[in-house]
Amino acid sequence: GIKTVIIGTSAEKENIEKIIDICPSAISLMDKTLMTDLPPIGKKALVSVGNDTGPTHFVSISKANVIALFGPQTAHAQDKSPNVVNFVGKTSINDISVDEVKKACMKYKNNL
């Protein structure tokens, strides 16, 4: 009963399509949201996962559960809010494993 919702722009189309290939039931909101839409969307989420960009920070201000992924170059921008779990890759954001993020997401499953 949990739906995956993907936000982003057509600049991220290739990555959004990869996610939809893996999770065909995902709902794509590509090019359908403004930054001001993100806090209310995030508030409805069990957990939001995002990288080191503005949308992740906009979702976090809603006090929603957020998992934020950073590279070492952007580690200084980590959100220290209590609703945010930060991961920082050692040499790159790509060093963060899917399993690490999945494990972090699973701690929220009891909130259903």
CSV table of C-alpha atoms in Angstrom, one decimal:
chain,number,residue,atom,x,y,z
A,1,GLY,CA,0.0,0.0,0.0
A,2,ILE,CA,3.0,2.3,-0.1
A,3,LYS,CA,3.4,4.4,-3.2
A,4,THR,CA,6.7,5.7,-4.5
A,5,VAL,CA,6.5,9.3,-5.7
A,6,ILE,CA,9.4,10.8,-7.7
A,7,ILE,CA,9.9,14.5,-8.1
A,8,GLY,CA,12.4,16.2,-10.4
A,9,THR,CA,12.8,17.9,-13.7
A,10,SER,CA,13.3,16.7,-17.2
A,11,ALA,CA,17.1,17.2,-16.6
A,12,GLU,CA,16.8,14.1,-14.4
A,13,LYS,CA,14.7,12.2,-16.8
A,14,GLU,CA,17.2,9.4,-17.3
A,15,ASN,CA,17.4,8.7,-13.6
A,16,ILE,CA,13.7,9.0,-13.1
A,17,GLU,CA,13.1,6.4,-15.9
A,18,LYS,CA,15.6,4.0,-14.2
A,19,ILE,CA,13.7,4.2,-11.0
A,20,ILE,CA,10.4,3.6,-12.8
A,21,ASP,CA,12.0,0.6,-14.6
A,22,ILE,CA,12.8,-0.9,-11.1
A,23,CYS,CA,9.5,0.2,-9.6
A,24,PRO,CA,6.8,0.4,-12.3
A,25,SER,CA,4.2,1.4,-9.7
A,26,ALA,CA,6.1,4.6,-8.9
A,27,ILE,CA,4.3,7.9,-9.7
A,28,SER,CA,6.4,10.4,-11.6
A,29,LEU,CA,5.8,14.1,-10.8
A,30,MET,CA,8.6,15.1,-13.2
A,31,ASP,CA,8.2,18.7,-14.1
A,32,LYS,CA,4.9,18.9,-12.2
A,33,THR,CA,6.0,20.4,-8.9
A,34,LEU,CA,7.3,23.8,-7.7
A,35,MET,CA,9.6,24.1,-4.7
A,36,THR,CA,6.7,25.4,-2.7
A,37,ASP,CA,4.8,22.1,-3.4
A,38,LEU,CA,7.5,20.0,-1.8
A,39,PRO,CA,6.9,20.6,2.0
A,40,PRO,CA,3.2,19.5,1.7
A,41,ILE,CA,4.1,16.5,-0.4
A,42,GLY,CA,6.9,15.6,2.0
A,43,LYS,CA,4.5,15.9,5.0
A,44,LYS,CA,2.4,13.1,3.4
A,45,ALA,CA,5.4,10.8,2.9
A,46,LEU,CA,6.4,8.0,5.2
A,47,VAL,CA,10.0,9.0,4.4
A,48,SER,CA,11.6,11.1,1.7
A,49,VAL,CA,15.0,10.3,0.2
A,50,GLY,CA,16.9,12.9,-1.6
A,51,ASN,CA,20.4,14.1,-2.6
A,52,ASP,CA,22.3,17.3,-1.6
A,53,THR,CA,20.0,19.7,-3.4
A,54,GLY,CA,17.3,22.3,-2.6
A,55,PRO,CA,14.3,19.9,-2.9
A,56,THR,CA,15.6,17.8,-0.1
A,57,HIS,CA,16.0,20.8,2.2
A,58,PHE,CA,12.5,22.1,1.2
A,59,VAL,CA,11.0,18.7,2.2
A,60,SER,CA,12.8,18.7,5.5
A,61,ILE,CA,11.2,22.0,6.6
A,62,SER,CA,7.9,20.2,6.7
A,63,LYS,CA,9.3,18.2,9.6
A,64,ALA,CA,8.8,15.1,7.4
A,65,ASN,CA,11.2,12.1,7.8
A,66,VAL,CA,14.0,12.7,5.4
A,67,ILE,CA,17.1,10.7,4.4
A,68,ALA,CA,19.6,13.1,2.8
A,69,LEU,CA,22.5,11.9,0.7
A,70,PHE,CA,25.7,14.1,0.5
A,71,GLY,CA,29.0,13.9,-1.2
A,72,PRO,CA,32.1,15.0,0.8
A,73,GLN,CA,32.1,18.3,-1.1
A,74,THR,CA,28.6,19.2,0.1
A,75,ALA,CA,28.8,17.6,3.6
A,76,HIS,CA,28.9,21.1,5.1
A,77,ALA,CA,25.2,21.6,4.0
A,78,GLN,CA,23.9,18.7,6.0
A,79,ASP,CA,20.5,19.4,7.7
A,80,LYS,CA,20.8,18.9,11.5
A,81,SER,CA,17.1,18.9,12.1
A,82,PRO,CA,15.9,15.9,14.2
A,83,ASN,CA,13.7,14.6,11.4
A,84,VAL,CA,16.7,14.2,9.0
A,85,VAL,CA,19.2,11.3,8.7
A,86,ASN,CA,22.3,12.3,6.8
A,87,PHE,CA,24.6,10.0,4.9
A,88,VAL,CA,27.9,11.3,3.5
A,89,GLY,CA,29.9,9.3,1.0
A,90,LYS,CA,33.6,9.1,1.7
A,91,THR,CA,34.9,10.2,-1.7
A,92,SER,CA,31.6,10.7,-3.6
A,93,ILE,CA,27.8,10.5,-3.0
A,94,ASN,CA,28.0,7.3,-5.0
A,95,ASP,CA,29.8,5.6,-2.1
A,96,ILE,CA,26.5,5.5,-0.2
A,97,SER,CA,25.0,2.0,-0.8
A,98,VAL,CA,21.4,1.3,-1.6
A,99,ASP,CA,21.4,-1.2,1.3
A,100,GLU,CA,22.4,1.6,3.8
A,101,VAL,CA,19.6,3.8,2.6
A,102,LYS,CA,17.1,0.9,2.5
A,103,LYS,CA,18.0,0.0,6.1
A,104,ALA,CA,17.5,3.7,7.2
A,105,CYS,CA,14.1,3.7,5.4
A,106,MET,CA,13.0,0.5,7.1
A,107,LYS,CA,13.1,2.2,10.5
A,108,TYR,CA,10.0,4.2,9.5
A,109,LYS,CA,7.9,1.2,8.4
A,110,ASN,CA,6.4,1.0,11.9
A,111,ASN,CA,4.8,4.4,11.3
A,112,LEU,CA,2.2,3.0,9.0
